[in-house]
Amino acid sequence: MKPWKMKNILIPLDFEFSNESAMDYAITLFEQEECHFYFSNSYTYNIEGLNALDLLQADDDWFEKPRYNSEMNLKAILKKYRGESNLKNHHFNTISKNTYLIEGLRKTIENLDIDLVVLLGKDQSKGNSDHTKRIVQNITECPVMIIPTSAHLQKPQKFVLASSFEVELLKSKLKNCYAWANTAGRSIKIVSLFSKDKMTQTQKVNQNKVYSQIQTFTKYPVSIQYSGASSSLKSFIKSHSDYIITIAERKSNFWTKYGLTQSWMKSLRHQSSLTSRT
């Protein structure tokens, strides 16, 4: 069975925390998919402490330097992947904008009908940047995947979909998760964030819908595990470094409700092979 096609993948780049190996992984992971990759960079001007007169007196170089650096860095990345890729089903473009990070990403996701945002994880000494944390905590328009340096293509992956199932998960959003499972997974596990005896009837119905959909679109075995607490979820992720983890939650307070704070995200970089959210 062919996996769902994933057309548009957005890779926001933070040039202060480059991670070429994670970028290579992200692109090779979807080598069987018809993909259009967009490398993007948002830049702003540091006007803190400047008054109106300072801005009027600023020379052209002050305004041109951020734009020039953004465009040149993106140009180098575009040249690398257009030159190295021998996959006819992969296409590459760049987006350089003077805009605030989250605002710019939301507009790009809407305008280009982005299916997936891929974030490149950082090395263990630096940890994830504020750039990555802000995107994970604010972008809910489409799935978000974090790829740290510990990911290895040659190592068979296992796929986990975690959710509270309090709200029905949209099939149109989850179809990309099924594609990831078919592309990189060898077994699939559904993890509920509630213990089985505390789930409402609505949660059970929503979970069963997802279970049925996954069984329809994958050739791999599917199992269900009940976590029952955020601490159990954290422990599960930390102890399963060979799993692709997708957290599917439509409620905006999910991260704080289940204790997935910035400090926890920072510690997670050492543990998980691949973490994503939809």
Short mmCIF file of C-alpha atoms in Angstrom, two decimals:
data_model
loop_
_atom_site.label_atom_id
_atom_site.label_comp_id
_atom_site.label_asym_id
_atom_site.label_seq_id
_atom_site.Cartn_x
_atom_site.Cartn_y
_atom_site.Cartn_z
CA MET A 1 0.00 0.00 0.00
CA LYS A 2 1.38 3.40 -0.98
CA PRO A 3 1.77 5.95 1.82
CA TRP A 4 -0.05 9.25 1.65
CA LYS A 5 1.81 11.81 -0.42
CA MET A 6 3.28 14.67 1.52
CA LYS A 7 3.70 17.67 -0.77
CA ASN A 8 4.96 20.69 1.15
CA ILE A 9 7.55 20.54 3.93
CA LEU A 10 8.76 23.72 5.62
CA ILE A 11 12.20 23.74 7.30
CA PRO A 12 12.72 26.97 9.31
CA LEU A 13 16.43 27.59 9.80
CA ASP A 14 18.31 29.24 12.63
CA PHE A 15 21.78 29.92 11.24
CA GLU A 16 23.26 30.33 14.72
CA PHE A 17 22.41 26.69 15.45
CA SER A 18 22.96 24.88 12.16
CA ASN A 19 22.58 21.11 12.02
CA GLU A 20 23.39 19.71 8.61
CA SER A 21 23.13 16.05 9.62
CA ALA A 22 19.57 16.52 10.89
CA MET A 23 18.67 18.30 7.65
CA ASP A 24 20.12 15.41 5.63
CA TYR A 25 18.07 12.99 7.73
CA ALA A 26 14.86 14.94 7.21
CA ILE A 27 15.23 14.98 3.44
CA THR A 28 16.32 11.36 3.10
CA LEU A 29 13.50 10.22 5.39
CA PHE A 30 11.02 11.28 2.71
CA GLU A 31 12.92 9.99 -0.29
CA GLN A 32 9.91 7.91 -1.37
CA GLU A 33 7.55 10.89 -1.07
CA GLU A 34 6.66 13.56 -3.62
CA CYS A 35 7.95 16.56 -1.65
CA HIS A 36 8.51 20.25 -2.07
CA PHE A 37 10.96 21.44 0.59
CA TYR A 38 10.99 25.09 1.61
CA PHE A 39 14.02 26.32 3.57
CA SER A 40 12.99 29.49 5.38
CA ASN A 41 14.63 32.14 7.51
CA SER A 42 12.97 35.05 9.29
CA TYR A 43 15.06 38.05 10.26
CA THR A 44 14.37 41.29 12.12
CA TYR A 45 16.32 44.43 12.94
CA ASN A 46 17.70 44.94 16.41
CA ILE A 47 16.17 48.30 17.31
CA GLU A 48 16.31 47.85 21.08
CA GLY A 49 17.58 51.07 22.65
CA LEU A 50 17.30 53.02 19.41
CA ASN A 51 15.13 56.11 19.05
CA ALA A 52 13.54 57.57 15.93
CA LEU A 53 16.57 59.74 15.20
CA ASP A 54 18.93 56.75 15.38
CA LEU A 55 16.80 54.90 12.84
CA LEU A 56 16.72 57.87 10.49
CA GLN A 57 20.51 58.16 10.66
CA ALA A 58 21.16 54.45 10.13
CA ASP A 59 23.02 53.76 6.87
CA ASP A 60 21.98 51.33 4.16
CA ASP A 61 24.36 48.64 5.43
CA TRP A 62 22.48 48.47 8.74
CA PHE A 63 19.28 47.60 6.87
CA GLU A 64 20.88 45.46 4.17
CA LYS A 65 23.09 43.22 6.34
CA PRO A 66 20.34 41.02 7.90
CA ARG A 67 18.66 40.56 4.53
CA TYR A 68 21.95 39.82 2.78
CA ASN A 69 23.06 37.28 5.41
CA SER A 70 19.70 35.53 5.29
CA GLU A 71 19.62 35.29 1.50
CA MET A 72 23.27 34.19 1.17
CA ASN A 73 22.93 31.44 3.78
CA LEU A 74 19.76 30.15 2.15
CA LYS A 75 21.38 30.31 -1.28
CA ALA A 76 24.24 28.09 -0.09
CA ILE A 77 21.82 25.53 1.35
CA LEU A 78 19.71 25.55 -1.81
CA LYS A 79 22.79 25.01 -3.96
CA LYS A 80 23.88 22.07 -1.81
CA TYR A 81 20.59 20.17 -1.94
CA ARG A 82 19.72 20.94 -5.52
CA GLY A 83 23.19 19.77 -6.50
CA GLU A 84 23.30 16.65 -4.33
CA SER A 85 19.74 15.41 -4.72
CA ASN A 86 19.19 12.87 -7.48
CA LEU A 87 15.56 12.40 -6.54
CA LYS A 88 13.22 13.69 -9.23
CA ASN A 89 10.35 13.76 -6.73
CA HIS A 90 12.11 16.31 -4.50
CA HIS A 91 11.99 20.06 -5.17
CA PHE A 92 13.66 22.84 -3.20
CA ASN A 93 13.02 26.54 -2.68
CA THR A 94 13.95 29.21 -0.14
CA ILE A 95 12.00 31.87 1.72
CA SER A 96 13.72 34.89 3.29
CA LYS A 97 11.49 37.39 5.07
CA ASN A 98 11.78 40.38 7.33
CA THR A 99 9.14 39.31 9.81
CA TYR A 100 8.59 38.01 13.31
CA LEU A 101 9.23 34.27 13.48
CA ILE A 102 5.81 32.88 14.46
CA GLU A 103 3.82 35.40 12.43
CA GLY A 104 5.91 34.67 9.35
CA LEU A 105 5.61 30.90 9.74
CA ARG A 106 1.85 31.03 10.13
CA LYS A 107 1.47 33.06 6.94
CA THR A 108 3.80 30.71 5.06
CA ILE A 109 1.94 27.63 6.30
CA GLU A 110 -1.35 29.12 5.12
CA ASN A 111 -0.13 30.53 1.81
CA LEU A 112 1.83 27.44 0.72
CA ASP A 113 -0.52 24.86 2.24
CA ILE A 114 2.31 23.38 4.30
CA ASP A 115 1.82 19.75 5.38
CA LEU A 116 4.69 19.49 7.85
CA VAL A 117 7.15 21.75 9.68
CA VAL A 118 10.52 20.10 10.32
CA LEU A 119 12.75 21.53 13.04
CA LEU A 120 16.41 20.61 13.15
CA GLY A 121 17.52 19.60 16.63
CA LYS A 122 20.70 20.93 18.17
CA ASP A 123 23.80 19.18 19.45
CA GLN A 124 23.96 18.01 23.05
CA SER A 125 26.25 20.82 24.21
CA LYS A 126 23.96 23.62 23.00
CA GLY A 127 20.49 22.16 23.39
CA ASN A 128 17.45 23.38 21.50
CA SER A 129 17.37 27.08 20.73
CA ASP A 130 14.63 29.54 21.69
CA HIS A 131 13.79 29.49 17.97
CA THR A 132 12.84 25.79 18.19
CA LYS A 133 10.99 26.11 21.50
CA ARG A 134 8.87 29.01 20.27
CA ILE A 135 7.83 27.13 17.13
CA VAL A 136 6.90 23.96 19.03
CA GLN A 137 4.84 25.89 21.56
CA ASN A 138 3.06 28.20 19.11
CA ILE A 139 2.57 26.46 15.76
CA THR A 140 -0.59 24.35 15.75
CA GLU A 141 -1.61 24.85 12.12
CA CYS A 142 0.16 21.66 11.00
CA PRO A 143 2.30 18.84 12.45
CA VAL A 144 5.71 19.78 13.83
CA MET A 145 8.63 17.35 13.84
CA ILE A 146 11.95 17.77 15.68
CA ILE A 147 14.94 15.84 14.36
CA PRO A 148 17.95 15.81 16.73
CA THR A 149 21.47 14.72 15.83
CA SER A 150 20.88 11.29 17.37
CA ALA A 151 18.61 10.20 14.51
CA HIS A 152 20.07 7.57 12.17
CA LEU A 153 18.51 6.43 8.92
CA GLN A 154 20.13 3.01 9.03
CA LYS A 155 18.48 2.23 12.38
CA PRO A 156 14.92 0.82 12.08
CA GLN A 157 12.47 3.15 13.79
CA LYS A 158 9.30 2.50 15.76
CA PHE A 159 6.38 4.89 15.65
CA VAL A 160 4.30 6.25 18.55
CA LEU A 161 1.17 8.41 18.39
CA ALA A 162 0.37 9.96 21.80
CA SER A 163 -2.80 11.88 22.63
CA SER A 164 -5.38 12.49 25.33
CA PHE A 165 -8.11 11.85 22.70
CA GLU A 166 -10.31 14.41 24.47
CA VAL A 167 -11.05 15.98 21.08
CA GLU A 168 -11.49 14.10 17.82
CA LEU A 169 -8.27 14.17 15.81
CA LEU A 170 -8.77 15.27 12.23
CA LYS A 171 -8.06 12.56 9.69
CA SER A 172 -6.85 15.20 7.24
CA LYS A 173 -4.09 16.13 9.69
CA LEU A 174 -3.22 12.61 10.80
CA LYS A 175 -2.82 11.20 7.29
CA ASN A 176 0.72 12.59 7.27
CA CYS A 177 1.46 10.72 10.50
CA TYR A 178 0.45 7.51 8.79
CA ALA A 179 2.85 8.33 5.97
CA TRP A 180 5.70 8.76 8.48
CA ALA A 181 4.81 5.44 10.06
CA ASN A 182 4.92 3.67 6.70
CA THR A 183 8.11 5.45 5.65
CA ALA A 184 10.24 5.10 8.77
CA GLY A 185 8.37 2.84 11.17
CA ARG A 186 8.58 -0.88 11.81
CA SER A 187 5.91 -1.07 14.51
CA ILE A 188 3.26 1.39 15.65
CA LYS A 189 2.03 2.12 19.15
CA ILE A 190 -0.85 4.36 20.25
CA VAL A 191 -0.21 5.87 23.69
CA SER A 192 -3.15 7.31 25.62
CA LEU A 193 -2.41 10.05 28.15
CA PHE A 194 -5.18 8.68 30.38
CA SER A 195 -5.36 5.36 32.18
CA LYS A 196 -7.89 3.04 30.55
CA ASP A 197 -10.33 3.10 33.49
CA LYS A 198 -10.44 6.93 33.53
CA MET A 199 -11.14 7.49 29.85
CA THR A 200 -14.55 8.90 28.96
CA GLN A 201 -16.71 7.34 26.28
CA THR A 202 -15.79 10.21 23.94
CA GLN A 203 -12.09 9.54 24.45
CA LYS A 204 -12.55 5.85 23.75
CA VAL A 205 -14.46 6.58 20.54
CA ASN A 206 -11.80 9.04 19.36
CA GLN A 207 -9.01 6.60 20.16
CA ASN A 208 -10.76 3.75 18.34
CA LYS A 209 -11.20 5.94 15.25
CA VAL A 210 -7.47 6.60 15.13
CA TYR A 211 -6.69 2.94 15.74
CA SER A 212 -8.93 1.89 12.85
CA GLN A 213 -7.44 4.50 10.52
CA ILE A 214 -3.87 3.45 11.29
CA GLN A 215 -4.71 -0.23 10.74
CA THR A 216 -6.18 0.67 7.35
CA PHE A 217 -3.16 2.61 6.14
CA THR A 218 -0.22 0.59 7.44
CA LYS A 219 1.23 -2.89 7.01
CA TYR A 220 2.89 -2.82 10.45
CA PRO A 221 1.41 -4.13 13.73
CA VAL A 222 -0.48 -1.58 15.86
CA SER A 223 -0.73 -1.73 19.66
CA ILE A 224 -2.23 0.48 22.39
CA GLN A 225 -0.61 1.54 25.65
CA TYR A 226 -2.16 3.61 28.44
CA SER A 227 0.22 6.10 30.02
CA GLY A 228 -2.12 7.67 32.57
CA ALA A 229 0.11 10.61 33.55
CA SER A 230 2.50 13.14 32.06
CA SER A 231 5.34 11.68 34.10
CA SER A 232 4.66 8.27 32.54
CA LEU A 233 4.71 9.82 29.07
CA LYS A 234 8.02 11.53 29.80
CA SER A 235 9.50 8.29 31.11
CA PHE A 236 8.23 6.42 28.08
CA ILE A 237 9.83 8.87 25.64
CA LYS A 238 13.12 8.99 27.51
CA SER A 239 13.40 5.21 27.60
CA HIS A 240 12.45 4.65 23.95
CA SER A 241 15.19 6.41 22.02
CA ASP A 242 14.51 4.36 18.88
CA TYR A 243 10.93 5.59 18.53
CA ILE A 244 9.46 8.28 16.30
CA ILE A 245 7.15 10.15 18.70
CA THR A 246 4.17 12.12 17.41
CA ILE A 247 2.07 14.02 19.94
CA ALA A 248 -1.36 14.69 18.48
CA GLU A 249 -3.33 17.23 20.46
CA ARG A 250 -5.65 20.00 19.27
CA LYS A 251 -6.02 21.76 22.63
CA SER A 252 -3.86 24.84 23.04
CA ASN A 253 -3.00 24.17 26.71
CA PHE A 254 -1.65 20.70 26.01
CA TRP A 255 2.01 21.42 26.71
CA THR A 256 1.43 22.96 30.15
CA LYS A 257 -1.34 20.52 31.09
CA TYR A 258 0.91 17.53 30.55
CA GLY A 259 4.08 19.11 31.90
CA LEU A 260 5.90 19.35 28.57
CA THR A 261 7.70 22.56 29.45
CA GLN A 262 10.76 24.19 27.93
CA SER A 263 13.03 22.64 30.58
CA TRP A 264 11.64 19.20 29.74
CA MET A 265 12.11 19.83 26.01
CA LYS A 266 15.73 20.73 26.70
CA SER A 267 16.38 17.45 28.50
CA LEU A 268 14.58 15.51 25.77
CA ARG A 269 17.20 16.36 23.16
CA HIS A 270 19.51 13.68 24.58
CA GLN A 271 16.84 11.00 24.54
CA SER A 272 14.51 10.87 21.58
CA SER A 273 15.46 9.93 18.06
CA LEU A 274 12.60 11.85 16.55
CA THR A 275 9.82 13.85 18.14
CA SER A 276 6.95 15.51 16.35
CA ARG A 277 3.53 16.96 17.01
CA THR A 278 0.31 17.38 15.10
#
